[in-house]
Coordinates of C-alpha atoms in Angstrom, one line a residue:
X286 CA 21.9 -15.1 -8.2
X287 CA 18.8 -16.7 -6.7
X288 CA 15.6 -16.5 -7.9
X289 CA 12.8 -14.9 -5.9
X290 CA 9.1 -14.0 -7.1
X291 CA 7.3 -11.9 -4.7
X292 CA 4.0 -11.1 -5.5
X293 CA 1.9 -8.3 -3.2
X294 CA -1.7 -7.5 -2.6
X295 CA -1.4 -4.1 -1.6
X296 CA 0.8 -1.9 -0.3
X297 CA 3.5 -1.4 -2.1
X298 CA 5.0 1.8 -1.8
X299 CA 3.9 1.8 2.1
X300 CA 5.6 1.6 5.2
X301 CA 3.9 -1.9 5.9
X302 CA 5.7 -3.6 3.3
X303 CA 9.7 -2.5 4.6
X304 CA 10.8 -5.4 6.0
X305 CA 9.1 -7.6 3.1
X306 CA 11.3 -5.2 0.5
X307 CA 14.7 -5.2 2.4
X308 CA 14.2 -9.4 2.7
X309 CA 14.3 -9.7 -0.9
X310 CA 16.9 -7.1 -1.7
X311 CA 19.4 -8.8 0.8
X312 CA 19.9 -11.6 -2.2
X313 CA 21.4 -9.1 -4.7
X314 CA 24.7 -9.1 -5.3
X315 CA 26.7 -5.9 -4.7
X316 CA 25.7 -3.4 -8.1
X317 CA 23.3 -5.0 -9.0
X318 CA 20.4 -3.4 -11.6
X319 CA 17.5 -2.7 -10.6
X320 CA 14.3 -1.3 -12.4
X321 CA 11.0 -0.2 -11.8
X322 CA 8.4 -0.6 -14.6
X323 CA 6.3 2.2 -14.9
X324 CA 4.0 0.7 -17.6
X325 CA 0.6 -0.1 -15.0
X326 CA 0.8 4.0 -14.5
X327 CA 2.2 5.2 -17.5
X328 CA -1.0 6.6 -19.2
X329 CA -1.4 8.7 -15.9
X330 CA -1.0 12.9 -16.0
X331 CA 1.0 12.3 -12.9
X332 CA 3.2 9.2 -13.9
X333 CA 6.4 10.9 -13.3
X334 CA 5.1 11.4 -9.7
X335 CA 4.1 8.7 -9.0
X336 CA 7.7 6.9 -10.2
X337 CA 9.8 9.7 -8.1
X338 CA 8.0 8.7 -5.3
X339 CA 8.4 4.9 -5.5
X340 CA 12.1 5.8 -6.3
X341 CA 12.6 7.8 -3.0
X342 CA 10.7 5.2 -1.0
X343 CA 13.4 2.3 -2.2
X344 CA 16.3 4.2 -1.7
X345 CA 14.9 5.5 1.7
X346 CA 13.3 2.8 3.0
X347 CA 15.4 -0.3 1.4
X348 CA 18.5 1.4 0.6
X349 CA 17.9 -0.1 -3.5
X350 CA 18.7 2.5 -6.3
X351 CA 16.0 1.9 -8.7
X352 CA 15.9 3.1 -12.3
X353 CA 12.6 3.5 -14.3
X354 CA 12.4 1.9 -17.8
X355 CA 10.1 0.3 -19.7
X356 CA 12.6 -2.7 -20.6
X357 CA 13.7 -5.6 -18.0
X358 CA 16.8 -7.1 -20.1
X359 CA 19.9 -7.3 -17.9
X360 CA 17.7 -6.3 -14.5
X361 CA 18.9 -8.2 -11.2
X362 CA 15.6 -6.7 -9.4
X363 CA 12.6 -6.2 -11.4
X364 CA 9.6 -4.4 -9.9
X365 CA 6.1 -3.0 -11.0
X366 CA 3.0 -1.7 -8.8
X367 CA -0.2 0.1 -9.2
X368 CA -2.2 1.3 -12.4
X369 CA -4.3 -0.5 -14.9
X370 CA -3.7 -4.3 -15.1
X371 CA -5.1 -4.5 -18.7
X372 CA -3.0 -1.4 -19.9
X373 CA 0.5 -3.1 -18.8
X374 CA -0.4 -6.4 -20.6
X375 CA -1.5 -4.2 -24.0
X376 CA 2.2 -2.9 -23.5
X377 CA 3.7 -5.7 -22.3
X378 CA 2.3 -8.0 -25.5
X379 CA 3.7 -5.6 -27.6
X380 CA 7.1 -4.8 -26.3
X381 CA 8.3 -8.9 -25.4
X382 CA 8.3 -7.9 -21.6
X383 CA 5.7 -10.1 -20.9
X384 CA 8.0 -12.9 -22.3
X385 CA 11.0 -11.6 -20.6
X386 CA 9.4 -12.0 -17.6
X387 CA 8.3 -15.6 -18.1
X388 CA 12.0 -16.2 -19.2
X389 CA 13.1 -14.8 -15.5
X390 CA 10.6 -17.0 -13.6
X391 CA 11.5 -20.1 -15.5
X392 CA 15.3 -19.9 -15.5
X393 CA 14.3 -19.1 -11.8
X394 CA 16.6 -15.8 -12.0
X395 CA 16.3 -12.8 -10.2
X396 CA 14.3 -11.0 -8.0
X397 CA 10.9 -10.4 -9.7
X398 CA 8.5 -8.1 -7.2
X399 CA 5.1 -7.6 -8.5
X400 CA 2.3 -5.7 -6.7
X401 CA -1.2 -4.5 -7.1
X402 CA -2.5 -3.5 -10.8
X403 CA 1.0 -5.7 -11.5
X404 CA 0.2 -8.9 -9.7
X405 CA -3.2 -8.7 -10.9
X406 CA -1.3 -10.0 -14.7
X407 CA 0.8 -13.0 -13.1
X408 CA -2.0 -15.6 -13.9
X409 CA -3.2 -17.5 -16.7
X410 CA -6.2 -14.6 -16.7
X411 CA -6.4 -11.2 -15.4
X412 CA -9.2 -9.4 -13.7
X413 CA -9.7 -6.0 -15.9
X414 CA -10.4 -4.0 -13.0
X415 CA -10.8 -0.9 -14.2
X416 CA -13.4 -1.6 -17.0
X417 CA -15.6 -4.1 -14.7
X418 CA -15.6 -1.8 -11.7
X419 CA -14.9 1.6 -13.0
X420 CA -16.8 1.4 -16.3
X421 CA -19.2 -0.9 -15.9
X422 CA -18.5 -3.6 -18.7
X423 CA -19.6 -7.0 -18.2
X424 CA -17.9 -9.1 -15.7
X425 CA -14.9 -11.2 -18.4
X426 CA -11.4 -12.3 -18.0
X427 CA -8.1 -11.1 -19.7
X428 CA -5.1 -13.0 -21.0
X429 CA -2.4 -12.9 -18.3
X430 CA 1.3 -13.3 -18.2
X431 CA 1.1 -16.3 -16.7
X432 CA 4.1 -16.3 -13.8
X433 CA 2.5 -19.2 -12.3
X434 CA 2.5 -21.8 -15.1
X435 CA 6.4 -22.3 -14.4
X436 CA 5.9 -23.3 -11.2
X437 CA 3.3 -25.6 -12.4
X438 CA 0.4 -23.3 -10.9
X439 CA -2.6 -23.1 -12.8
X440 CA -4.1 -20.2 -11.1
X441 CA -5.5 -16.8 -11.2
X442 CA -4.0 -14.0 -9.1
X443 CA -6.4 -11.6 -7.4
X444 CA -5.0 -8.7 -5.3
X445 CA -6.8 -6.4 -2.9
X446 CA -8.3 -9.6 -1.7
X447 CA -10.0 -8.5 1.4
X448 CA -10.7 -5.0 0.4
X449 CA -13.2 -3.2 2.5
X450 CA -13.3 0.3 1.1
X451 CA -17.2 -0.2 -0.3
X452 CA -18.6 0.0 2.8
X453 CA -22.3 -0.5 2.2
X454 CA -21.2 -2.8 -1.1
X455 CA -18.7 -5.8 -1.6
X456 CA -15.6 -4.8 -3.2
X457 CA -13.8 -7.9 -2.0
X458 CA -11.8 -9.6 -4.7
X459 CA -9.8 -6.5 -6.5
X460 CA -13.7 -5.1 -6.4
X461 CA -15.4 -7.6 -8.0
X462 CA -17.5 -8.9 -5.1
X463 CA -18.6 -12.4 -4.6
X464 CA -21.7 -11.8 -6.9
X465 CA -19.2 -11.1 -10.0
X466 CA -16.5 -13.5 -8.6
X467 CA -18.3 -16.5 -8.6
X468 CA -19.9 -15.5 -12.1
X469 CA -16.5 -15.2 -13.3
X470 CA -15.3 -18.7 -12.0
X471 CA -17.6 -20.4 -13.8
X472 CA -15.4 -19.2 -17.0
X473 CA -12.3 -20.1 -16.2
X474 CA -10.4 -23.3 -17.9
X475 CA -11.4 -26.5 -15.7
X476 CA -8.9 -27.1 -12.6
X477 CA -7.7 -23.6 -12.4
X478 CA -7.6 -22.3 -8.7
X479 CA -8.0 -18.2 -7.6
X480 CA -5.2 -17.4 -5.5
X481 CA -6.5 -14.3 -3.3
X482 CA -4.0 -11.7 -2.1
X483 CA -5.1 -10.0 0.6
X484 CA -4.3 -6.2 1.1
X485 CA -0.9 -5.5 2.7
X486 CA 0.2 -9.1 2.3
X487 CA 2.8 -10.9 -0.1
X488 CA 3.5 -14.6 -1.2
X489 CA 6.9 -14.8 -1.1
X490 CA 8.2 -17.8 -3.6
X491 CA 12.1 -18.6 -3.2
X492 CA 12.3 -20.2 -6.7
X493 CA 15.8 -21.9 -5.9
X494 CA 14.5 -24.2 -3.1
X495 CA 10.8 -23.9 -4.0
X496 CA 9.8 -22.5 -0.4
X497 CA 6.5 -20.4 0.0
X498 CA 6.1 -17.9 2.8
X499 CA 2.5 -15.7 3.5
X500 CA 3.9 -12.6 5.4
X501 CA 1.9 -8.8 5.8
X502 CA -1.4 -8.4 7.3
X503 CA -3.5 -10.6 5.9
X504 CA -3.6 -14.1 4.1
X505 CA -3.4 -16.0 0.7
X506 CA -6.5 -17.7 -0.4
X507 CA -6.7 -20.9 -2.1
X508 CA -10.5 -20.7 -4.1
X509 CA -12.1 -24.0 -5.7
X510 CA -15.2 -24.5 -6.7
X511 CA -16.5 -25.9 -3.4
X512 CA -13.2 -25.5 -1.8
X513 CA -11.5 -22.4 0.2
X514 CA -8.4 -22.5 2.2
X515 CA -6.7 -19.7 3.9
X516 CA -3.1 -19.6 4.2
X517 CA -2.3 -16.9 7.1
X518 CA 0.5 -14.3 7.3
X519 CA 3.4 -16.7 8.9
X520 CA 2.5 -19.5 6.9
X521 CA 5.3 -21.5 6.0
X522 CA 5.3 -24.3 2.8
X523 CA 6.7 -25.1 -0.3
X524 CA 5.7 -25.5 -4.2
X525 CA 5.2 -28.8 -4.2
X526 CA 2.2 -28.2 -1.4
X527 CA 0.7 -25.2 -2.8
X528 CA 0.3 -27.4 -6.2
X529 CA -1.3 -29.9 -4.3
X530 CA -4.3 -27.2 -2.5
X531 CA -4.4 -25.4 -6.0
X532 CA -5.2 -28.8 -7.9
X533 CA -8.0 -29.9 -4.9
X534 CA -5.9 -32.5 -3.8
X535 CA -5.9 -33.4 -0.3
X536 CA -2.8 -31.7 1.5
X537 CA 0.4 -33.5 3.3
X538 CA 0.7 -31.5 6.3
X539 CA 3.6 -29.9 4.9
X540 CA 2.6 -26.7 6.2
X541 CA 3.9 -24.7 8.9
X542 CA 1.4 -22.2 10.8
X543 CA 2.1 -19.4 12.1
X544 CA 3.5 -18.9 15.7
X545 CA 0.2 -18.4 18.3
X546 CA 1.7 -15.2 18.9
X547 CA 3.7 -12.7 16.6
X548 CA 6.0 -10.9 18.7
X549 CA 6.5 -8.1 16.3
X550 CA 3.1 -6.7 15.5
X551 CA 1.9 -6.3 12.5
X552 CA 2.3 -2.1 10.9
X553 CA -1.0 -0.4 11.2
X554 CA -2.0 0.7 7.5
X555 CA -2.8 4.6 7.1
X556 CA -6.3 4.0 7.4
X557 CA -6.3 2.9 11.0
X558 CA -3.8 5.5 12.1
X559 CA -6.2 8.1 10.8
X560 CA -9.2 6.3 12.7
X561 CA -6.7 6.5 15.8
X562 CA -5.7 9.6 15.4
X563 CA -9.0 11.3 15.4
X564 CA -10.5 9.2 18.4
X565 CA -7.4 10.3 20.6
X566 CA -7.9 13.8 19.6
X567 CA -11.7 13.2 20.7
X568 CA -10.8 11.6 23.8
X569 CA -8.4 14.5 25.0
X570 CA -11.0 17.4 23.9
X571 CA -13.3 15.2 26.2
X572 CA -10.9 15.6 29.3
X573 CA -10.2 18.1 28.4
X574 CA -6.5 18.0 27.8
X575 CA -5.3 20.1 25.1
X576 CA -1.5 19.2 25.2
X577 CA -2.8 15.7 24.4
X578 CA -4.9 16.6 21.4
X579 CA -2.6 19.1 19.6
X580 CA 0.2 15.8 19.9
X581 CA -2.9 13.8 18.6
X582 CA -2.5 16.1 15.3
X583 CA 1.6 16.0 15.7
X584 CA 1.3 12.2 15.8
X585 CA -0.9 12.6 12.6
X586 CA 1.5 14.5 10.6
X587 CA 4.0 12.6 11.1
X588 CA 2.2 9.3 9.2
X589 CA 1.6 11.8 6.7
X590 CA 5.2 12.0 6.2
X591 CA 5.6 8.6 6.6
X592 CA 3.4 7.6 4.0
X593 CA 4.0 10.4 1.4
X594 CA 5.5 7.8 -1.1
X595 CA 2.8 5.0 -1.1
X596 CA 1.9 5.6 -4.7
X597 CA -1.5 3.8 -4.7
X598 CA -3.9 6.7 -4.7
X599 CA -7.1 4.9 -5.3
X600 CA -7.4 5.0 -1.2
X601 CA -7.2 8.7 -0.6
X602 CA -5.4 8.1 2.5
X603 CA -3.0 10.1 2.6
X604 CA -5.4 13.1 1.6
X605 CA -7.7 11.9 4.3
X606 CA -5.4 12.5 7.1
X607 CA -4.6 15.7 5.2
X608 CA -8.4 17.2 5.2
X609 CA -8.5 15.3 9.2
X610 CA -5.2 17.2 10.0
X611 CA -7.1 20.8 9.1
X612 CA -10.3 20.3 10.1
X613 CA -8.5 19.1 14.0
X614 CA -6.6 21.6 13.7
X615 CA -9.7 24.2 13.3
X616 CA -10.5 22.8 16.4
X617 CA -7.9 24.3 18.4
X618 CA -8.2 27.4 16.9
X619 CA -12.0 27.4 18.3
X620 CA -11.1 25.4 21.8
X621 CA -7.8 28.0 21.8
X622 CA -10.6 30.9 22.4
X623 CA -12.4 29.6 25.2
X624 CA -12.0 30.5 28.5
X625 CA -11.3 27.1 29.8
X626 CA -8.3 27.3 27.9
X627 CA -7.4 30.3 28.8
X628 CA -7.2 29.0 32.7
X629 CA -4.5 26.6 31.5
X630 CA -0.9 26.9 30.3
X631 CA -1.6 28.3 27.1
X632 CA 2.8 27.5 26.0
X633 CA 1.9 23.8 27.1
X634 CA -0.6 24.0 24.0
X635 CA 1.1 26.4 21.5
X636 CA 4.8 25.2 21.8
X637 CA 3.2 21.9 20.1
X638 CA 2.0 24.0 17.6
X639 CA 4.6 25.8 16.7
X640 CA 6.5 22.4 16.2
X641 CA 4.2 21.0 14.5
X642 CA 3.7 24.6 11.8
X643 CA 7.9 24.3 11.5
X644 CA 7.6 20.4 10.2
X645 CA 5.0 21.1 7.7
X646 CA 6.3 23.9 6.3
X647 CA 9.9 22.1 6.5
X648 CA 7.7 19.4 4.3
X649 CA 6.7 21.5 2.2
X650 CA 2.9 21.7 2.9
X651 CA 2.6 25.5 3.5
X652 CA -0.8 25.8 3.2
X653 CA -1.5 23.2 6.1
X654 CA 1.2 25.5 7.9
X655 CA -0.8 28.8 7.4
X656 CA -3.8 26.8 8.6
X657 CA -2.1 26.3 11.9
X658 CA -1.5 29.9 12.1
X659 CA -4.9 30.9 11.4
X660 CA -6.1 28.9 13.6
X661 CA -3.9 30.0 16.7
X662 CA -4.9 33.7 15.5
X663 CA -8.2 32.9 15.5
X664 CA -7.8 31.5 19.2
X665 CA -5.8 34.4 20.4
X666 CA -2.3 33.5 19.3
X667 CA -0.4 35.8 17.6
X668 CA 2.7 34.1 15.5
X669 CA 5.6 36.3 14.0
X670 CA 8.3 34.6 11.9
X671 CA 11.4 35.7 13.0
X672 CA 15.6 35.3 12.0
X673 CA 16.0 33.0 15.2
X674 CA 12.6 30.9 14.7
X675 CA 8.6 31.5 15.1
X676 CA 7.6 33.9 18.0
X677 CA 4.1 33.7 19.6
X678 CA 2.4 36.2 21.4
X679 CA -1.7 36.4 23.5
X680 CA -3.4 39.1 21.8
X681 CA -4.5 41.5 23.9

C-alpha cells in the first residue's frame, strides 16, 4: 500500500479538515486497520470522550472505522491528535511506538496522520508546550520522534503556527511567541530548519513519489536563521525541493503556487462562524427583523452540531457558541415582550423556535432546550409538549 505522512496544524477532529481526511483514506485497501492512538490525551479525566468523539467524527465524516489502541503493529492507517506533546513521547519511548513509527515512515508504508500535540513530536526536537506556556518552565527543547530524518529533513515541527487566541500577547508558534521562539533557535543543532504548521492546515507528503502538497487554511513555514519562506495552502512540490529551502539552499523553481483563485472556498473555522453568527443576529435586531435573528441562532446551532466532535478543547469553541446560543436566545425572550413584536406575526418568530427547541433536545442538550422555553414564556409564549409535537400558545 502507499505510503503517505500527513502531518496537521490544527484541526483535526473539525469539519475543515474532511476533505484532507477522506484524500488519504482513498489509498487504503478494502479492510484495512486502522487505529487511533490515544496516548497525547490519555492522562485526561475525559480521555474516553474525547476518543468516542474522534471515532464518530471518522466514521461519519470519512466513512474510516477506527479502533483505539495504544500499539501501531499491523495498522494500515495510523492516527494521533491533541494532548500533551511531552506525555506521548514519555509513553512512546517506553512502549517502541516511537520506533514503530520511524519503521512506517522509512519503509515508506502506510498512512501515518499526525496532528496537533501529535505533530508537535515528528522532529528531531519537540516544543513542550504545556510546561513552557502552561507552567511556566524555561523556554527548552525535547527529544522528538524524528519523522523527518527519513526523508532527509532536519527540521523541527511546530503546529498552531499562526495561532491568535492571545489577543493582547503572542501565542504564535504552538504559544511560544517570537520572543521565546527565536531564544529557542538559537539551541537547536546547526542547519536545522522550523517547519511552521499553520492552524487548520496539513503538509501532505506522498512518500511513494516524494510529492509535497500545503492544503487547509493557512501555510507551511520554512524558518532559518535569517531566512523565512512561506509555502501557501495549494502549494504544490516535492522532497527533493523542500530539502533544498530547509538546508538554505537556493530553490529550483520546482514549486507550483497555488491557483489566483480557489474555486472552492476555504471552511470557515468555529470561531468565525460564531463571530458571524452574532453580527447577523445584531444586524436583524437592528432592522428589526426577528424571523432573521431567531434563524441567526438556528444557523448557530447547527455548527454546534457540526462541530461537536472536534476534540481540541483548548479553544472553547464549541462552548462559546454554546454560552452565545443562550445569551441570544435571552434576547428573544426580552424582544418577544415588546410591543413592536407584538405588531408582527408572532408564528413567523415562534415556529423557528420551536424548530430550533426540537433539535436541541433531539441532540441531547436539554438544558439549552428549556432555555428556549423560558425565554418564549418570558416573552409571552406559552409552550406545551404534546403526543403529536410542541404546541404554543400567547398568554393572555
Amino acid at each position: 500500500m502507499p505510503g503517505l505522512l500527513v502531518l496537521m496544524g490544527s484541526g483535526e477532529t473539525s469539519p475543515t479538515m474532511v476533505e484532507i481526511h477522506r484524500a488519504a483514506a482513498r489509498s487504503l485497501r478494502a479492510g484495512a486497520r486502522a487505529v487511533l492512538l490515544d496516548t497525547p490525551y490519555a492522562f485526561q479525566e475525559n480521555s474516553a470522550d474525547i476518543s468516542a468523539r474522534a471515532r464518530r467524527y471518522f466514521a461519519r465524516s470519512v466513512g474510516l472505522e477506527v479502533e483505539v489502541a495504544a500499539g501501531i503493529t499491523g495498522a494500515d492507517w495510523v492516527f494521533s491528535g491533541p494532548g500533551s506533546p511531552t506525555y506521548a513521547l514519555d509513553r512512546w519511548a517506553g512502549s517502541g511506538v516511537a520506533g514503530d513509527l520511524r519503521a512506517r515512515i522509512r519503509a515508506r508504508e502506510g498512512v501515518t496522520v499526525l496532528a496537533s500535540a501529535a505533530a508537535c513530536t515528528a522532529g528531531l526536537a519537540t516544543v513542550p508546550v504545556y510546561e513552557i506556556y502552561k507552567v511556566g518552565a524555561d523556554p527548552h527543547w525535547r527529544e522528538g520522534v524524528d519523522l523527518l530524518d527519513p526523508l532527509g529533513l532536519r527540521a523541527v515541527l511546530i503546529p498552531h503556527f499562526d495561532n491568535a487566541e492571545g489577543g493582547t500577547h503572542d501565542t504564535r508558534y504552538c504559544y511560544l511567541g517570537e520572543r521565546r521562539l527565536s531564544r529557542m533557535e538559537r539551541e537547536l543543532p546547526p542547519g536545522t530548519a522550523v517547519l511552521g504548521l499553520d492552524e487548520h492546515t496539513a503538509l501532505i507528503i506522498d512518500l511513494e513519489t516524494e510529492s509535497v502538497r500545503v492544503a487547509g487554511r493557512g501555510g507551511l513555514t520554512v524558518r532559518l536563521p535569517g531566512s523565512t519562506t512561506v509555502l501557501p495552502t495549494g502549494t504544490h512540490t516535492d522532497l527533493a525541493e523542500l530539502r533544498r529551502l530547509a538546508e538554505g539552499g537556493p530553490g529550483t523553481g520546482a514549486v507550483t503556487p497555488p491557483p489566483p483563485a480557489d474555486p472552492a472556498p476555504a471552511e470557515v473555522t468555529l470561531e468565525e462562524t460564531i463571530r458571524t453568527c452574532e453580527e447577523l443576529f445584531k444586524a436583524a435586531v437592528a432592522r428589526p427583523d426577528l424571523v432573521a435573528a431567531a434563524q441567526a441562532v438556528l444557523d448557530l446551532e447547527a455548527e454546534v452540531v457540526k462541530w461537536a466532535a472536534d476534540t481540541e478543547e483548548d479553544a472553547g469553541g464549541v462552548d462559546q457558541a454554546r454560552e452565545l446560543m443562550r445569551l441570544l436566545i435571552a434576547r428573544l425572550g426580552e424582544l418577544a415582550s415588546t410591543a413592536r413584536l407584538r405588531s408582527q406575526s408572532l408564528p413567523s418568530l415562534v415556529e423557528p423556535l420551536l424548530v430550533l427547541r426540537t433539535r436541541l433536545r433531539e441532540g441531547g442538550m436539554y438544558e439549552v432546550a428549556d432555555a428556549v422555553r423560558a425565554a418564549m414564556q418570558e416573552g409571552g409564549i406559552l409552550v406545551e409538549d404534546t403526543p403529536d409535537g410542541p404546541r404554543w400558545t400567547c398568554a393572555s
